Coordinates of C-alpha atoms in Angstrom, one line a residue:
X1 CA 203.3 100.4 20.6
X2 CA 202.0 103.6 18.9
X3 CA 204.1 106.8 20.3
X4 CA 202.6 108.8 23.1
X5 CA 201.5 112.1 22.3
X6 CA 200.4 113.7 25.4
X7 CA 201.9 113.7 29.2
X8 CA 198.5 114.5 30.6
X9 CA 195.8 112.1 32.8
X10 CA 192.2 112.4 32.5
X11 CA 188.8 111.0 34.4
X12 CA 186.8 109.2 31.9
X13 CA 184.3 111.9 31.0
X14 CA 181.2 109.8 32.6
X15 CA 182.7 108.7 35.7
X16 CA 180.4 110.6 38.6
X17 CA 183.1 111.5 40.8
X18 CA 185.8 113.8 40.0
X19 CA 188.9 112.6 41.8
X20 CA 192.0 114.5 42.9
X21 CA 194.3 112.2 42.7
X22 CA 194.5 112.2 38.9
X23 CA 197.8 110.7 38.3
X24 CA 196.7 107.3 40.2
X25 CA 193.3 107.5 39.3
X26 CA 193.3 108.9 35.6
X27 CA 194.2 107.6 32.6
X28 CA 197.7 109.2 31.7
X29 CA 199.4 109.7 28.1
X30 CA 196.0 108.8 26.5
X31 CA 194.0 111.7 24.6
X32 CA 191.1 109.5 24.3
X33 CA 190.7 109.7 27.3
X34 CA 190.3 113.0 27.3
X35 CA 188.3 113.7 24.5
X36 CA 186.0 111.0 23.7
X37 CA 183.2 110.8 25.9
X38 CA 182.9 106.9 24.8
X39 CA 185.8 105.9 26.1
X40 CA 186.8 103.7 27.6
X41 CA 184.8 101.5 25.5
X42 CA 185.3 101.2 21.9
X43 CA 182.1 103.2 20.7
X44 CA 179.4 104.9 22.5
X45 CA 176.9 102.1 21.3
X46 CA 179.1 99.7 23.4
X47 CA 178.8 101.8 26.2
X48 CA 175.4 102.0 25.8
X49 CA 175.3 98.1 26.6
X50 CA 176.8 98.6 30.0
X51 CA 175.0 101.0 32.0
X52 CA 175.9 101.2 35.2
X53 CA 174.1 101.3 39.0
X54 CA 174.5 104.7 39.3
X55 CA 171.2 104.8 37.3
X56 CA 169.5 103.3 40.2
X57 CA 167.4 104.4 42.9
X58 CA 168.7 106.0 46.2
X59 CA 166.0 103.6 48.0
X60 CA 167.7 100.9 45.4
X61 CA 171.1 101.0 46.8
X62 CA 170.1 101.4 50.3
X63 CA 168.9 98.2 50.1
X64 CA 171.6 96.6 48.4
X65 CA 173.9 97.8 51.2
X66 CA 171.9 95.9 53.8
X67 CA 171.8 93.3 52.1
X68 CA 175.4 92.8 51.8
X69 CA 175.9 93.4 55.2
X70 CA 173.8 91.0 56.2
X71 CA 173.8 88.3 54.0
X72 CA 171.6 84.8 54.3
X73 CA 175.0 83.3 55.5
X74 CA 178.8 84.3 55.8
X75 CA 179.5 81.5 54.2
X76 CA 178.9 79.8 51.0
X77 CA 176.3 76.9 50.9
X78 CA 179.4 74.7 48.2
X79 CA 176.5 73.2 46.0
X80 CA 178.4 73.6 43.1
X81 CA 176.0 72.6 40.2
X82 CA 173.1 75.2 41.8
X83 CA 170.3 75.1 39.5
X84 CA 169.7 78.3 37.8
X85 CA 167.8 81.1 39.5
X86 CA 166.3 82.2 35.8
X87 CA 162.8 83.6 36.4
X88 CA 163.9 86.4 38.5
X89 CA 162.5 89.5 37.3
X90 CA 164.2 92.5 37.4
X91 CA 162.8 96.3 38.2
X92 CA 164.0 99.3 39.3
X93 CA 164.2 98.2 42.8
X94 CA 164.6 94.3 42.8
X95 CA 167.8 93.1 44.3
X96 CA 169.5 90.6 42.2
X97 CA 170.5 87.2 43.2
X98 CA 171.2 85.1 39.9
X99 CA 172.5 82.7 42.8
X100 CA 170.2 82.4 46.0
X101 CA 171.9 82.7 49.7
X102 CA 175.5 84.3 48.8
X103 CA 175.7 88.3 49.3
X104 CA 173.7 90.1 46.2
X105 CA 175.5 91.2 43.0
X106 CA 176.8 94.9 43.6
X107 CA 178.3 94.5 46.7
X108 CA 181.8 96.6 47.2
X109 CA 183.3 93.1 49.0
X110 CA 181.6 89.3 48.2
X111 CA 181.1 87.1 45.7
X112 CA 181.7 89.3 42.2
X113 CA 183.7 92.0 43.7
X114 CA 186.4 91.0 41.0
X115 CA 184.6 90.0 37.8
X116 CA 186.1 91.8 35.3
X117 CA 184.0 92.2 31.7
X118 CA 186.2 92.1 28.1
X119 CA 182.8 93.1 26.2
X120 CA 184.2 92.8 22.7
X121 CA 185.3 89.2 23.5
X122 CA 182.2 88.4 26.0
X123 CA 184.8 87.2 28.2
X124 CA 183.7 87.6 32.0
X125 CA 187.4 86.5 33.8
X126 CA 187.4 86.3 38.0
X127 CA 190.2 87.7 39.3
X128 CA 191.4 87.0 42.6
X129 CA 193.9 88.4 44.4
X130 CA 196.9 86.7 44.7
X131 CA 196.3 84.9 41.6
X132 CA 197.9 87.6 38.8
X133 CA 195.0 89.5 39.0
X134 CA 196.8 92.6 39.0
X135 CA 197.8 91.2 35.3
X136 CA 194.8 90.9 34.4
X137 CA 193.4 94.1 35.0
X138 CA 196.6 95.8 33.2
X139 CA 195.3 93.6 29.8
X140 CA 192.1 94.9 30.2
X141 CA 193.1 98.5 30.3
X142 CA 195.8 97.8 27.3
X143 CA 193.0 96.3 25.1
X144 CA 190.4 99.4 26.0
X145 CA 193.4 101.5 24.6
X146 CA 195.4 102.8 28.0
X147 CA 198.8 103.8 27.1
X148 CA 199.6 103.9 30.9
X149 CA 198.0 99.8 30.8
X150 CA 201.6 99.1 32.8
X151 CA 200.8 101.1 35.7
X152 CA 199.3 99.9 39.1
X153 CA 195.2 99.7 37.6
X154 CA 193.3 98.8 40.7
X155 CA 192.4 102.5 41.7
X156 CA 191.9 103.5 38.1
X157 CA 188.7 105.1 37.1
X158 CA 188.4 103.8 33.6
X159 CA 188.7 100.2 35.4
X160 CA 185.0 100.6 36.8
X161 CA 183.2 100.2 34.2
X162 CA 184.5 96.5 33.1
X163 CA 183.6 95.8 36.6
X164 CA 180.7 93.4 36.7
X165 CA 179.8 94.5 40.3
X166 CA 179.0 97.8 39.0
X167 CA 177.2 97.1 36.4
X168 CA 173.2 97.4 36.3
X169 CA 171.7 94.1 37.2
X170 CA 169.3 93.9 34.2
X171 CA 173.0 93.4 32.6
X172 CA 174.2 91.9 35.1
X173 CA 171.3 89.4 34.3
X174 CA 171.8 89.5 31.0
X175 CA 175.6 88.9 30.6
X176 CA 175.0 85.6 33.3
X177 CA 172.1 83.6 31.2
X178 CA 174.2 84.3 28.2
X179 CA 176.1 81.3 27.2
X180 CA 177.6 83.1 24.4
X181 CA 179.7 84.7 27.3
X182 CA 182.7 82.7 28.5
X183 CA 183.5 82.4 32.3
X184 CA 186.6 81.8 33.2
X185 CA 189.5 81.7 36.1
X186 CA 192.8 80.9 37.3
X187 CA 193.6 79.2 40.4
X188 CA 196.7 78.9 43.0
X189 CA 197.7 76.3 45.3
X190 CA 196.0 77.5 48.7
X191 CA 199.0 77.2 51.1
X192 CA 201.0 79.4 48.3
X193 CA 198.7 81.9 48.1
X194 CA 198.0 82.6 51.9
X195 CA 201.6 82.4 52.0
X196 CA 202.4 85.1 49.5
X197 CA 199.6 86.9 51.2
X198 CA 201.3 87.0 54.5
X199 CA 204.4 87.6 52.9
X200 CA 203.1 90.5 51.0
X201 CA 201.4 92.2 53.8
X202 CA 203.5 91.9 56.7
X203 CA 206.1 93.7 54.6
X204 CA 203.9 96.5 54.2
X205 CA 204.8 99.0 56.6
X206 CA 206.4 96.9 59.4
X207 CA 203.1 94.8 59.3
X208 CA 200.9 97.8 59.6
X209 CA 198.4 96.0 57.2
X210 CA 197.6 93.6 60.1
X211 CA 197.5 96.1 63.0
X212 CA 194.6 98.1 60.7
X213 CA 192.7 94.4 60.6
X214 CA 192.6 94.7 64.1
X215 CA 195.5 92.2 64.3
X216 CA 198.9 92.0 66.4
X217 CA 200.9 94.0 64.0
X218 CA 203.9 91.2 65.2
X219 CA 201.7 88.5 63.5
X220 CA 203.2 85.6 62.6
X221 CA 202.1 82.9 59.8
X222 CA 201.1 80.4 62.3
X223 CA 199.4 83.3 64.6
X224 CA 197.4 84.3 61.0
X225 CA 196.3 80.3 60.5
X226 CA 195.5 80.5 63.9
X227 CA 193.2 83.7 63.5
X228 CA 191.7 82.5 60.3
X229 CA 190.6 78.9 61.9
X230 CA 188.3 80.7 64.7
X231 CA 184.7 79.7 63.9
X232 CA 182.9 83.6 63.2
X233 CA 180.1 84.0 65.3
X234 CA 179.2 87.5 64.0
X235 CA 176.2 87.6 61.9
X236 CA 177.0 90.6 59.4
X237 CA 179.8 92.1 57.5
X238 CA 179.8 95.3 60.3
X239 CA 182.3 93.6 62.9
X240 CA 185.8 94.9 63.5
X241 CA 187.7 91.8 64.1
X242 CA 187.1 89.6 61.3
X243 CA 187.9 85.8 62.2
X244 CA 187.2 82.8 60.3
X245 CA 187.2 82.7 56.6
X246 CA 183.7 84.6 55.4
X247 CA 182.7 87.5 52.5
X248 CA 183.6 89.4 55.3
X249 CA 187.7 88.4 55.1
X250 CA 190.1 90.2 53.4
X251 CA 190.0 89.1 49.5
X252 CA 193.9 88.3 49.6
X253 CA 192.7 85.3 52.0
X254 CA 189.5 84.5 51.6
X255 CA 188.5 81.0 49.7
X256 CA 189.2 80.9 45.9
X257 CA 186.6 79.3 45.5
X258 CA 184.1 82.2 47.0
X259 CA 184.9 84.3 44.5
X260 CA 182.5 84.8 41.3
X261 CA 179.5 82.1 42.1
X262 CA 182.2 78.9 41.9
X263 CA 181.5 77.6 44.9
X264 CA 177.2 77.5 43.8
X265 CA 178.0 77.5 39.7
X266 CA 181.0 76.1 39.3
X267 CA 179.8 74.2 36.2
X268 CA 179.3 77.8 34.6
X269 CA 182.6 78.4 34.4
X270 CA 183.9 77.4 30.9
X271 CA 187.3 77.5 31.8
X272 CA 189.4 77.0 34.9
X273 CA 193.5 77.3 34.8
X274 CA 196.4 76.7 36.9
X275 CA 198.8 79.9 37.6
X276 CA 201.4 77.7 37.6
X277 CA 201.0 76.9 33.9
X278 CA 199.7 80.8 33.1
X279 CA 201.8 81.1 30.1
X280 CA 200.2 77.5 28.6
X281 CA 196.6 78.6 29.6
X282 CA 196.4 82.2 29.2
X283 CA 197.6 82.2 25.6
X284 CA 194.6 78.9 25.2
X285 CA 191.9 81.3 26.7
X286 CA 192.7 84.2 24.4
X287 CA 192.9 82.1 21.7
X288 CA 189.2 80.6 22.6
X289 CA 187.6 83.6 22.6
X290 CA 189.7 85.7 19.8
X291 CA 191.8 88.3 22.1
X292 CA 195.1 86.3 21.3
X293 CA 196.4 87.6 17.9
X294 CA 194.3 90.6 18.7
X295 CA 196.0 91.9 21.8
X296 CA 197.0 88.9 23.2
X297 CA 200.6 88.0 21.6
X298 CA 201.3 92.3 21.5
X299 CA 201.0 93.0 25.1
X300 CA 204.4 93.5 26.1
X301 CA 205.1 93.7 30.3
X302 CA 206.2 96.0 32.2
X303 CA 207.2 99.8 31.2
X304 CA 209.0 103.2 32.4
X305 CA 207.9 104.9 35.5
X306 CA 207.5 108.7 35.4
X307 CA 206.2 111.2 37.5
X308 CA 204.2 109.4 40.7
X309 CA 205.7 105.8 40.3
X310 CA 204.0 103.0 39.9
X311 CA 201.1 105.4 39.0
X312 CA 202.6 106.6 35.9
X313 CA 204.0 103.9 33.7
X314 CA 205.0 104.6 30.0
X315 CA 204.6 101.4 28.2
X316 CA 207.6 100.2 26.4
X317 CA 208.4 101.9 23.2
X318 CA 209.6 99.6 20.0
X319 CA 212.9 100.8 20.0
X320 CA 213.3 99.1 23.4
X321 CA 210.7 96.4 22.1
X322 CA 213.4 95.1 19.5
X323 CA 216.3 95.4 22.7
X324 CA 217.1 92.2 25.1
X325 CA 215.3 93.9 27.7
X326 CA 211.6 94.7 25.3
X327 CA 211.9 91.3 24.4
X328 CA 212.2 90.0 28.0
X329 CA 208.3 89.7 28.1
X330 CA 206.3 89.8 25.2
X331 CA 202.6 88.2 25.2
X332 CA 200.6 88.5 28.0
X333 CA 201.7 86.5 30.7
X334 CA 204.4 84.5 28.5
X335 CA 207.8 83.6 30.0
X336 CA 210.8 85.6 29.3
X337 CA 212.7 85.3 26.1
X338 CA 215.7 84.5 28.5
X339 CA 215.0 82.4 31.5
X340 CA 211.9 79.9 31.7
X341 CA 210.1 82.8 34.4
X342 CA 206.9 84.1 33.0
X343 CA 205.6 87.5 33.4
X344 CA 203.1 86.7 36.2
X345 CA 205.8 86.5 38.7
X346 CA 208.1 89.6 38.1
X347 CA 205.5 92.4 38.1
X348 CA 206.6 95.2 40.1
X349 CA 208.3 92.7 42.3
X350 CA 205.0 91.7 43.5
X351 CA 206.0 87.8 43.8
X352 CA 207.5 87.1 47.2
X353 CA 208.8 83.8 45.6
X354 CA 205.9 82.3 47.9
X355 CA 206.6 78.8 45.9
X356 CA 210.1 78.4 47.4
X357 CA 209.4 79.2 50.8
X358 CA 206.5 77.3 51.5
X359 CA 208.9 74.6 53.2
X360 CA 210.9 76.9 54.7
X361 CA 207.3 78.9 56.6
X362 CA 205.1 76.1 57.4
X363 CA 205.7 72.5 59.6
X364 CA 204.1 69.1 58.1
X365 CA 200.9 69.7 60.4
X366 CA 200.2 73.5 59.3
X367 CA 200.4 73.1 55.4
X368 CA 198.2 69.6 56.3
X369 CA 195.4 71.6 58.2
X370 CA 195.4 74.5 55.5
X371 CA 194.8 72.5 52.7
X372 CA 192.8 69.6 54.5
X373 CA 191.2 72.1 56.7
X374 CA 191.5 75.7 56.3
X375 CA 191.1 75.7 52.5
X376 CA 189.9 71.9 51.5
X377 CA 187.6 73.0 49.2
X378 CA 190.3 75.5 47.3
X379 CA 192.7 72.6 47.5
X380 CA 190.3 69.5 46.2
X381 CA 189.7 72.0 43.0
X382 CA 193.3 73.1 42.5
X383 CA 194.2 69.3 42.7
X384 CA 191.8 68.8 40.1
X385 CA 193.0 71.4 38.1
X386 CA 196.5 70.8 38.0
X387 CA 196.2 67.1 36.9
X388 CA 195.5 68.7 33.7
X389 CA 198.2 70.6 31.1
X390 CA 195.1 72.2 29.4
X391 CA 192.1 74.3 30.3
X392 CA 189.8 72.3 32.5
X393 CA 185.7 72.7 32.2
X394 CA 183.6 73.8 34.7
X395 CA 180.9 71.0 34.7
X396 CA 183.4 67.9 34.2
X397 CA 185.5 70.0 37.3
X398 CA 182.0 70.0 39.3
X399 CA 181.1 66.1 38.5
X400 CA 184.3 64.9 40.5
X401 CA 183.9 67.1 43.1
X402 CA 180.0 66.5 43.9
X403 CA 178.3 63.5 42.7
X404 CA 175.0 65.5 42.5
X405 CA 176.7 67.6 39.6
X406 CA 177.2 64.6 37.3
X407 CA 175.1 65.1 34.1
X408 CA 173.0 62.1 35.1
X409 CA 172.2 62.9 38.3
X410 CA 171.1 66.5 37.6
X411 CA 169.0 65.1 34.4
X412 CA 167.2 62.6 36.6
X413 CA 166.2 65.3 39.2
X414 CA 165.1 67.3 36.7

């Protein structure tokens, strides 16, 4: 809420590349950014904590891109209560897999490509697309100290280094065994969110997003269920046409429940929400781990767009803060201080009021077959999840779902 000072946008000074597009890739009306070379953590002894894989061998990450593209299996083993790979050692050239037979960590698409890090609250949250990540990632940038946080953050540089996929694996490692680190997530109904998937990519450009997948750029909902439901018989990521529902699909679609090691750990996961109660659960996870009165309850949504759009957003200033429309969304992802919509679903317009249509888009047998068939196992957790008005746990979430996760099951075979 402090004014802004400067109109210009900067690459943090230790990101390796240098960017031209600095507008949508720099950090605008921020002179930290441009000046301290710490940024954007809070203190160059932070930094220090979070080196990243660019320290690693050449030979190192030509391994690493094999092995993503050609992982043990496209598809998740869904053990659920894995038990812990500790006594991996890690070198200089040692591939890490905390969790055996899913694609490595480091990969640009898999299993942590959207772990985001909050160091100063050692809070690692998975964001998934189509689940408010985009929210998520603008909180991030607003608690590093961003005064652009408002604008559209997924090609922004200073975003990299939260990301847990880029992070070296000895802290990769490190920040995994570490209990004192809180893992957490939100989850959507499954039919919704493929829904407001479709929705949101067939609008782009006529359906151009499809055409580029190496779809019918014409395609349909039922065509895309259709599509999803063929059995993949490739054996790598390095296929054109990318049927079935695999590390290899597009992250808008593929499983929750792929995302972040649930599917193998889900009983390391702290915390699991519901979107639908974002404004309940959000503020309770902040709260847990001390971001709420913090950053939490002053995040205010949404902001004014200069220069390149949704590139550029001012935040909003306390003048307008203290107007009907400042106070419209104050608190990260609370509901609107008129109306009972929270902030979640009026970013940017990037809701396609998926919720409403769902009805109106899919017959009895589709939404049956996509949440019996297509995405049981997002479906059996989310049912879980939503039976509760608070945060549910990990391990008590993995009991239900797997008898081999109860705690006296595992304690027996151990």
């Amino acid at each position: 809420l402090t004014p802004i000072t400067s109109e210009l946008c900067c690459i943090p000074a230790s990101y390796k590349s240098n960017p031209s597009d600095l507008r949508c890739k720099g950090t605008c009306f921020t002179e930290r950014a441009c000046n301290d070379t710490s940024y954007p953590f809070s203190s160059a002894d932070e930094k220090a904590m979070y080196p990243t894989l660019d320290n690693r061998t050449q030979r190192y990450k030509q391994d690493l891109r094999r092995e993503c593209q050609y992982p043990p299996s496209l598809v998740p083993p869904m053990e659920w209560c894995q038990t812990p790979n500790n006594e991996q050692h890690i070198t200089n050239e040692t591939i890490t897999r905390i969790i055996p037979n899913i694609p490595p960590m480091g990969c640009g698409t898999g299993a942590f490509q959207n772990l985001l890090i909050f160091p100063s609250a050692k809070l690692a949250f998975c964001g998934i697309p189509k689940v408010g990540i985009t929210q998520w990632i603008q909180f991030l940038r607003f608690i590093a100290g961003a005064k652009d946080y408002p604008s559209v953050p997924h090609y922004k540089a200073d975003v990299s280094f939260f990301r847990f996929n880029n992070l070296d694996p000895s802290v990769q490692k490190r920040i995994w065994e570490d209990e004192g680190w809180t893992f957490a997530a939100f989850l959507r109904e499954p039919a919704e969110r493929l829904l407001s998937a479709y929705l949101d990519k067939v609008g782009e450009d006529g359906g151009r997003f499809f055409k580029n997948q190496g779809l019918n750029e014409t395609m349909t909902l039922e065509k895309l269920i259709d599509f999803l439901a063929r059995p993949e018989n490739a054996t790598s990521c390095d296929v054109s046409k990318r049927n079935g529902l695999t590390w290899c699909s597009d992250p808008h679609w593929r499983p929750q429940v792929f995302s972040c090691g649930m599917s193998e750990r889900l009983d390391r996961f702290q915390f699991i929400g519901n979107i639908e109660n974002a404004a309940d659960h959000a503020r309770e996870l902040l709260e847990h781990v001390g971001l709420w009165n913090t950053y939490g309850k002053k995040f205010v949504h949404g902001g004014e767009m200069k220069g390149k759009g949704m590139c550029t957003v001012k935040p909003i200033t306390l003048n307008e803060l203290e107007s009907d429309r400042g106070l419209r969304h104050l608190g990260f992802q609370q509901k609107g201080a008129y109306g009972n919509i929270s902030a979640a679903n009026t970013a940017y317009n990037h809701s396609r009021g998926s919720k409403s249509k769902v009805e109106e888009y899919f017959t009895p047998d589709m939404l049956k077959f996509v949440r019996e068939k297509l995405y049981g196992a997002d479906f059996k957790l989310w049912e879980l999840v939503s039976r509760n008005s608070k945060l549910s746990r990990g391990k008590e979430l993995a009991s239900k779902i797997s008898s081999i996760c109860s705690l006296d099951v595992r304690s027996s075979v151990t």
